[in-house]
Amino acid sequence: MSPRSRLLAVFAVAALWMGGVYALYFRGANTWEFANYAEVARSIRTGHGFSTRVLYPSTLAFLDARGLAHLDYTPVIHRFPLTCYLSALSQALLGESDFSSVFPALGLYALWVALLYAAAARWLGAARAGVCAGLLAVVPAGAKYFALFTLPDVPFGVLLFAFHWALAEFPAQGGVRRSAALGALGGLLYLCRYNFCIWLPFYFGYLAWM
């Protein structure tokens, strides 16, 4: 089996595993984060943009003091846009349901497992890569908590892994291709969690040193 075929097989197995995790452990949208991300995604899908009608009292007071609070759709403060837009796309393709809201997180977690396998196979060999990927796949905090609750930690983890892999793999003289890859991944990471920008001085320093 070629490395590419093996990688696709790992992704397929990981996707089936995440489907099993959903079937066994998903008990409905029983968290505030899940419901709010799905609600913002519906606002996007129905043409109201990145807005919400569900707010913390403190958020409502903050927005009202600035004249931004509305009775219908209000700007989003406590949620990150990338997760919401992925959920909106999934809802548009699969219909409005709990499964369509959690589907992006399930797929991205499977992709994370496959990326880990690919990186570990390159550096440690196929056997150790299988162990690494298997361990990530069965981590309860990831597969059962972050993925099923559609928290932004899953897309952030996938993107951060890809970002660091690009830093390690691209030659220092990679030029435009390297800059474009890191810039695109960095932009997506910021849309996934705004606090990614805290680490930018470290990355700029690393790139300057390299």
PDB file of C-alpha atoms in Angstrom:
ATOM      1  CA  MET A   1       0.000   0.000   0.000  1.00  0.00           C
ATOM      2  CA  SER A   2       1.377   3.395  -0.969  1.00  0.00           C
ATOM      3  CA  PRO A   3       1.809   6.118   1.671  1.00  0.00           C
ATOM      4  CA  ARG A   4      -1.076   8.092   0.166  1.00  0.00           C
ATOM      5  CA  SER A   5      -3.390   5.068   0.185  1.00  0.00           C
ATOM      6  CA  ARG A   6      -2.390   4.328   3.775  1.00  0.00           C
ATOM      7  CA  LEU A   7      -3.149   7.912   4.759  1.00  0.00           C
ATOM      8  CA  LEU A   8      -6.584   7.768   3.123  1.00  0.00           C
ATOM      9  CA  ALA A   9      -7.252   4.486   4.900  1.00  0.00           C
ATOM     10  CA  VAL A  10      -6.329   6.055   8.250  1.00  0.00           C
ATOM     11  CA  PHE A  11      -8.684   8.955   7.580  1.00  0.00           C
ATOM     12  CA  ALA A  12     -11.504   6.574   6.590  1.00  0.00           C
ATOM     13  CA  VAL A  13     -11.049   4.482   9.725  1.00  0.00           C
ATOM     14  CA  ALA A  14     -10.887   7.607  11.891  1.00  0.00           C
ATOM     15  CA  ALA A  15     -14.073   8.940  10.251  1.00  0.00           C
ATOM     16  CA  LEU A  16     -15.871   5.650  10.918  1.00  0.00           C
ATOM     17  CA  TRP A  17     -14.626   5.750  14.506  1.00  0.00           C
ATOM     18  CA  MET A  18     -15.973   9.264  14.997  1.00  0.00           C
ATOM     19  CA  GLY A  19     -19.286   8.154  13.533  1.00  0.00           C
ATOM     20  CA  GLY A  20     -19.347   5.393  16.133  1.00  0.00           C
ATOM     21  CA  VAL A  21     -18.523   7.876  18.886  1.00  0.00           C
ATOM     22  CA  TYR A  22     -21.450  10.011  17.749  1.00  0.00           C
ATOM     23  CA  ALA A  23     -23.818   7.048  17.664  1.00  0.00           C
ATOM     24  CA  LEU A  24     -22.752   5.784  21.083  1.00  0.00           C
ATOM     25  CA  TYR A  25     -22.270   8.951  23.103  1.00  0.00           C
ATOM     26  CA  PHE A  26     -24.152  11.866  21.558  1.00  0.00           C
ATOM     27  CA  ARG A  27     -27.147  12.697  23.739  1.00  0.00           C
ATOM     28  CA  GLY A  28     -28.413  15.852  22.097  1.00  0.00           C
ATOM     29  CA  ALA A  29     -27.391  19.477  22.174  1.00  0.00           C
ATOM     30  CA  ASN A  30     -27.052  19.555  25.942  1.00  0.00           C
ATOM     31  CA  THR A  31     -24.435  22.300  26.243  1.00  0.00           C
ATOM     32  CA  TRP A  32     -24.686  26.049  25.911  1.00  0.00           C
ATOM     33  CA  GLU A  33     -21.756  26.161  23.473  1.00  0.00           C
ATOM     34  CA  PHE A  34     -23.287  23.609  21.109  1.00  0.00           C
ATOM     35  CA  ALA A  35     -26.640  25.379  21.012  1.00  0.00           C
ATOM     36  CA  ASN A  36     -25.166  28.862  20.616  1.00  0.00           C
ATOM     37  CA  TYR A  37     -22.776  27.891  17.807  1.00  0.00           C
ATOM     38  CA  ALA A  38     -25.654  26.176  15.980  1.00  0.00           C
ATOM     39  CA  GLU A  39     -27.903  29.214  16.520  1.00  0.00           C
ATOM     40  CA  VAL A  40     -25.286  31.630  15.140  1.00  0.00           C
ATOM     41  CA  ALA A  41     -24.754  29.257  12.209  1.00  0.00           C
ATOM     42  CA  ARG A  42     -28.492  29.392  11.476  1.00  0.00           C
ATOM     43  CA  SER A  43     -28.340  33.201  11.515  1.00  0.00           C
ATOM     44  CA  ILE A  44     -25.552  33.051   8.929  1.00  0.00           C
ATOM     45  CA  ARG A  45     -27.407  30.504   6.795  1.00  0.00           C
ATOM     46  CA  THR A  46     -30.634  32.517   6.809  1.00  0.00           C
ATOM     47  CA  GLY A  47     -28.907  35.709   5.682  1.00  0.00           C
ATOM     48  CA  HIS A  48     -28.518  37.570   8.994  1.00  0.00           C
ATOM     49  CA  GLY A  49     -24.729  37.333   9.047  1.00  0.00           C
ATOM     50  CA  PHE A  50     -22.525  36.714  12.074  1.00  0.00           C
ATOM     51  CA  SER A  51     -25.209  37.560  14.637  1.00  0.00           C
ATOM     52  CA  THR A  52     -27.155  36.001  17.492  1.00  0.00           C
ATOM     53  CA  ARG A  53     -30.393  36.365  19.442  1.00  0.00           C
ATOM     54  CA  VAL A  54     -29.056  34.598  22.562  1.00  0.00           C
ATOM     55  CA  LEU A  55     -26.825  36.607  24.898  1.00  0.00           C
ATOM     56  CA  TYR A  56     -25.226  36.552  28.312  1.00  0.00           C
ATOM     57  CA  PRO A  57     -26.645  39.354  30.485  1.00  0.00           C
ATOM     58  CA  SER A  58     -23.157  40.864  30.726  1.00  0.00           C
ATOM     59  CA  THR A  59     -22.821  40.809  26.920  1.00  0.00           C
ATOM     60  CA  LEU A  60     -26.199  42.488  26.526  1.00  0.00           C
ATOM     61  CA  ALA A  61     -25.161  45.219  28.981  1.00  0.00           C
ATOM     62  CA  PHE A  62     -21.841  45.727  27.142  1.00  0.00           C
ATOM     63  CA  LEU A  63     -23.568  46.024  23.755  1.00  0.00           C
ATOM     64  CA  ASP A  64     -26.376  48.209  25.092  1.00  0.00           C
ATOM     65  CA  ALA A  65     -23.880  50.682  26.547  1.00  0.00           C
ATOM     66  CA  ARG A  66     -22.440  51.078  23.022  1.00  0.00           C
ATOM     67  CA  GLY A  67     -25.758  51.243  21.240  1.00  0.00           C
ATOM     68  CA  LEU A  68     -25.221  47.890  19.528  1.00  0.00           C
ATOM     69  CA  ALA A  69     -27.873  45.795  21.281  1.00  0.00           C
ATOM     70  CA  HIS A  70     -30.993  44.946  19.284  1.00  0.00           C
ATOM     71  CA  LEU A  71     -34.142  43.001  19.985  1.00  0.00           C
ATOM     72  CA  ASP A  72     -33.653  40.753  16.976  1.00  0.00           C
ATOM     73  CA  TYR A  73     -30.095  40.057  15.764  1.00  0.00           C
ATOM     74  CA  THR A  74     -27.108  41.263  17.755  1.00  0.00           C
ATOM     75  CA  PRO A  75     -23.344  41.154  16.983  1.00  0.00           C
ATOM     76  CA  VAL A  76     -21.549  38.067  18.305  1.00  0.00           C
ATOM     77  CA  ILE A  77     -18.868  38.551  20.948  1.00  0.00           C
ATOM     78  CA  HIS A  78     -18.402  35.255  22.795  1.00  0.00           C
ATOM     79  CA  ARG A  79     -18.175  32.900  19.789  1.00  0.00           C
ATOM     80  CA  PHE A  80     -15.522  32.460  17.099  1.00  0.00           C
ATOM     81  CA  PRO A  81     -16.473  32.881  13.433  1.00  0.00           C
ATOM     82  CA  LEU A  82     -14.771  29.901  11.772  1.00  0.00           C
ATOM     83  CA  THR A  83     -16.682  27.307  13.809  1.00  0.00           C
ATOM     84  CA  CYS A  84     -19.951  29.126  13.128  1.00  0.00           C
ATOM     85  CA  TYR A  85     -19.371  29.333   9.371  1.00  0.00           C
ATOM     86  CA  LEU A  86     -18.387  25.665   9.179  1.00  0.00           C
ATOM     87  CA  SER A  87     -21.597  24.776  11.001  1.00  0.00           C
ATOM     88  CA  ALA A  88     -23.605  27.024   8.671  1.00  0.00           C
ATOM     89  CA  LEU A  89     -22.115  25.276   5.628  1.00  0.00           C
ATOM     90  CA  SER A  90     -22.903  21.886   7.127  1.00  0.00           C
ATOM     91  CA  GLN A  91     -26.486  22.959   7.863  1.00  0.00           C
ATOM     92  CA  ALA A  92     -26.884  24.181   4.290  1.00  0.00           C
ATOM     93  CA  LEU A  93     -25.659  20.845   2.901  1.00  0.00           C
ATOM     94  CA  LEU A  94     -27.195  18.394   5.386  1.00  0.00           C
ATOM     95  CA  GLY A  95     -30.216  20.252   6.745  1.00  0.00           C
ATOM     96  CA  GLU A  96     -30.810  21.819  10.143  1.00  0.00           C
ATOM     97  CA  SER A  97     -30.205  19.138  12.760  1.00  0.00           C
ATOM     98  CA  ASP A  98     -27.966  18.200  15.656  1.00  0.00           C
ATOM     99  CA  PHE A  99     -25.951  15.949  13.355  1.00  0.00           C
ATOM    100  CA  SER A 100     -25.298  18.684  10.789  1.00  0.00           C
ATOM    101  CA  SER A 101     -24.082  20.951  13.584  1.00  0.00           C
ATOM    102  CA  VAL A 102     -21.646  18.370  14.960  1.00  0.00           C
ATOM    103  CA  PHE A 103     -20.563  16.970  11.570  1.00  0.00           C
ATOM    104  CA  PRO A 104     -17.717  19.486  10.935  1.00  0.00           C
ATOM    105  CA  ALA A 105     -16.136  18.679  14.308  1.00  0.00           C
ATOM    106  CA  LEU A 106     -16.374  14.933  13.650  1.00  0.00           C
ATOM    107  CA  GLY A 107     -14.762  15.272  10.239  1.00  0.00           C
ATOM    108  CA  LEU A 108     -12.053  17.621  11.438  1.00  0.00           C
ATOM    109  CA  TYR A 109     -11.170  15.342  14.333  1.00  0.00           C
ATOM    110  CA  ALA A 110     -10.757  12.467  11.866  1.00  0.00           C
ATOM    111  CA  LEU A 111      -8.577  14.752   9.730  1.00  0.00           C
ATOM    112  CA  TRP A 112      -6.477  15.601  12.798  1.00  0.00           C
ATOM    113  CA  VAL A 113      -5.883  11.885  13.408  1.00  0.00           C
ATOM    114  CA  ALA A 114      -4.841  11.439   9.765  1.00  0.00           C
ATOM    115  CA  LEU A 115      -2.489  14.439   9.865  1.00  0.00           C
ATOM    116  CA  LEU A 116      -0.857  13.130  13.012  1.00  0.00           C
ATOM    117  CA  TYR A 117      -0.367   9.770  11.322  1.00  0.00           C
ATOM    118  CA  ALA A 118       1.183  11.426   8.256  1.00  0.00           C
ATOM    119  CA  ALA A 119       3.613  13.497  10.315  1.00  0.00           C
ATOM    120  CA  ALA A 120       4.565  10.643  12.620  1.00  0.00           C
ATOM    121  CA  ALA A 121       5.039   8.254   9.682  1.00  0.00           C
ATOM    122  CA  ARG A 122       7.444  10.723   8.111  1.00  0.00           C
ATOM    123  CA  TRP A 123       9.500  11.149  11.264  1.00  0.00           C
ATOM    124  CA  LEU A 124       9.012   7.925  13.251  1.00  0.00           C
ATOM    125  CA  GLY A 125       7.886   5.242  10.818  1.00  0.00           C
ATOM    126  CA  ALA A 126       4.509   3.701  10.015  1.00  0.00           C
ATOM    127  CA  ALA A 127       4.207   1.477  13.103  1.00  0.00           C
ATOM    128  CA  ARG A 128       4.808   4.275  15.608  1.00  0.00           C
ATOM    129  CA  ALA A 129       2.586   6.555  13.544  1.00  0.00           C
ATOM    130  CA  GLY A 130      -0.267   4.092  13.943  1.00  0.00           C
ATOM    131  CA  VAL A 131       0.171   4.118  17.700  1.00  0.00           C
ATOM    132  CA  CYS A 132       0.221   7.931  17.816  1.00  0.00           C
ATOM    133  CA  ALA A 133      -2.882   8.245  15.631  1.00  0.00           C
ATOM    134  CA  GLY A 134      -4.727   5.595  17.621  1.00  0.00           C
ATOM    135  CA  LEU A 135      -3.990   7.329  20.897  1.00  0.00           C
ATOM    136  CA  LEU A 136      -5.326  10.643  19.601  1.00  0.00           C
ATOM    137  CA  ALA A 137      -8.438   8.941  18.237  1.00  0.00           C
ATOM    138  CA  VAL A 138      -9.403   7.430  21.583  1.00  0.00           C
ATOM    139  CA  VAL A 139      -8.624  10.387  23.863  1.00  0.00           C
ATOM    140  CA  PRO A 140     -11.970  10.937  25.640  1.00  0.00           C
ATOM    141  CA  ALA A 141     -11.447  14.673  26.086  1.00  0.00           C
ATOM    142  CA  GLY A 142     -11.065  15.039  22.332  1.00  0.00           C
ATOM    143  CA  ALA A 143     -13.372  12.531  20.705  1.00  0.00           C
ATOM    144  CA  LYS A 144     -16.172  12.540  23.301  1.00  0.00           C
ATOM    145  CA  TYR A 145     -15.991  16.091  24.639  1.00  0.00           C
ATOM    146  CA  PHE A 146     -14.460  18.644  22.255  1.00  0.00           C
ATOM    147  CA  ALA A 147     -15.854  17.024  19.093  1.00  0.00           C
ATOM    148  CA  LEU A 148     -19.363  16.151  20.279  1.00  0.00           C
ATOM    149  CA  PHE A 149     -19.805  19.551  21.923  1.00  0.00           C
ATOM    150  CA  THR A 150     -18.553  21.291  18.710  1.00  0.00           C
ATOM    151  CA  LEU A 151     -16.045  23.366  20.653  1.00  0.00           C
ATOM    152  CA  PRO A 152     -13.591  25.468  18.585  1.00  0.00           C
ATOM    153  CA  ASP A 153     -10.708  23.485  20.088  1.00  0.00           C
ATOM    154  CA  VAL A 154     -11.073  20.854  17.346  1.00  0.00           C
ATOM    155  CA  PRO A 155     -10.597  23.090  14.280  1.00  0.00           C
ATOM    156  CA  PHE A 156      -8.014  25.076  16.224  1.00  0.00           C
ATOM    157  CA  GLY A 157      -6.068  21.903  17.037  1.00  0.00           C
ATOM    158  CA  VAL A 158      -6.139  20.708  13.415  1.00  0.00           C
ATOM    159  CA  LEU A 159      -5.017  24.073  12.074  1.00  0.00           C
ATOM    160  CA  LEU A 160      -2.339  24.538  14.733  1.00  0.00           C
ATOM    161  CA  PHE A 161      -0.938  21.099  13.985  1.00  0.00           C
ATOM    162  CA  ALA A 162      -0.860  21.912  10.260  1.00  0.00           C
ATOM    163  CA  PHE A 163       0.742  25.307  10.997  1.00  0.00           C
ATOM    164  CA  HIS A 164       3.561  23.786  13.034  1.00  0.00           C
ATOM    165  CA  TRP A 165       4.063  21.047  10.464  1.00  0.00           C
ATOM    166  CA  ALA A 166       4.403  23.726   7.774  1.00  0.00           C
ATOM    167  CA  LEU A 167       6.964  25.522   9.938  1.00  0.00           C
ATOM    168  CA  ALA A 168       8.946  22.307  10.298  1.00  0.00           C
ATOM    169  CA  GLU A 169       8.649  21.018   6.723  1.00  0.00           C
ATOM    170  CA  PHE A 170       8.923  24.100   4.549  1.00  0.00           C
ATOM    171  CA  PRO A 171      12.542  25.072   3.904  1.00  0.00           C
ATOM    172  CA  ALA A 172      13.623  28.422   5.282  1.00  0.00           C
ATOM    173  CA  GLN A 173      14.091  29.618   1.695  1.00  0.00           C
ATOM    174  CA  GLY A 174      10.564  28.552   0.766  1.00  0.00           C
ATOM    175  CA  GLY A 175       9.702  32.103  -0.262  1.00  0.00           C
ATOM    176  CA  VAL A 176       6.215  32.952  -1.459  1.00  0.00           C
ATOM    177  CA  ARG A 177       4.865  29.406  -1.134  1.00  0.00           C
ATOM    178  CA  ARG A 178       5.874  29.145   2.505  1.00  0.00           C
ATOM    179  CA  SER A 179       4.619  32.632   3.325  1.00  0.00           C
ATOM    180  CA  ALA A 180       1.274  31.971   1.628  1.00  0.00           C
ATOM    181  CA  ALA A 181       0.778  28.664   3.471  1.00  0.00           C
ATOM    182  CA  LEU A 182       1.677  30.102   6.874  1.00  0.00           C
ATOM    183  CA  GLY A 183      -0.368  33.237   6.240  1.00  0.00           C
ATOM    184  CA  ALA A 184      -3.467  31.283   5.234  1.00  0.00           C
ATOM    185  CA  LEU A 185      -3.190  28.920   8.192  1.00  0.00           C
ATOM    186  CA  GLY A 186      -2.502  31.811  10.555  1.00  0.00           C
ATOM    187  CA  GLY A 187      -5.565  33.687   9.310  1.00  0.00           C
ATOM    188  CA  LEU A 188      -7.780  30.641   9.805  1.00  0.00           C
ATOM    189  CA  LEU A 189      -6.320  30.121  13.269  1.00  0.00           C
ATOM    190  CA  TYR A 190      -7.203  33.704  14.182  1.00  0.00           C
ATOM    191  CA  LEU A 191     -10.785  33.176  12.967  1.00  0.00           C
ATOM    192  CA  CYS A 192     -10.897  30.032  15.062  1.00  0.00           C
ATOM    193  CA  ARG A 193      -9.547  31.594  18.257  1.00  0.00           C
ATOM    194  CA  TYR A 194      -8.664  35.277  18.472  1.00  0.00           C
ATOM    195  CA  ASN A 195      -6.014  34.661  21.125  1.00  0.00           C
ATOM    196  CA  PHE A 196      -3.813  33.021  18.473  1.00  0.00           C
ATOM    197  CA  CYS A 197      -2.435  36.521  17.865  1.00  0.00           C
ATOM    198  CA  ILE A 198      -0.734  36.361  21.287  1.00  0.00           C
ATOM    199  CA  TRP A 199       1.752  33.880  19.802  1.00  0.00           C
ATOM    200  CA  LEU A 200       2.564  35.921  16.691  1.00  0.00           C
ATOM    201  CA  PRO A 201       5.699  37.572  18.186  1.00  0.00           C
ATOM    202  CA  PHE A 202       7.097  34.104  18.931  1.00  0.00           C
ATOM    203  CA  TYR A 203       6.461  32.916  15.371  1.00  0.00           C
ATOM    204  CA  PHE A 204       7.871  36.096  13.841  1.00  0.00           C
ATOM    205  CA  GLY A 205      10.964  35.698  16.001  1.00  0.00           C
ATOM    206  CA  TYR A 206      11.334  32.048  14.992  1.00  0.00           C
ATOM    207  CA  LEU A 207      11.011  32.889  11.280  1.00  0.00           C
ATOM    208  CA  ALA A 208      13.530  35.716  11.584  1.00  0.00           C
ATOM    209  CA  TRP A 209      15.966  33.436  13.414  1.00  0.00           C
ATOM    210  CA  MET A 210      15.563  30.658  10.828  1.00  0.00           C
TER     211      MET A 210
END
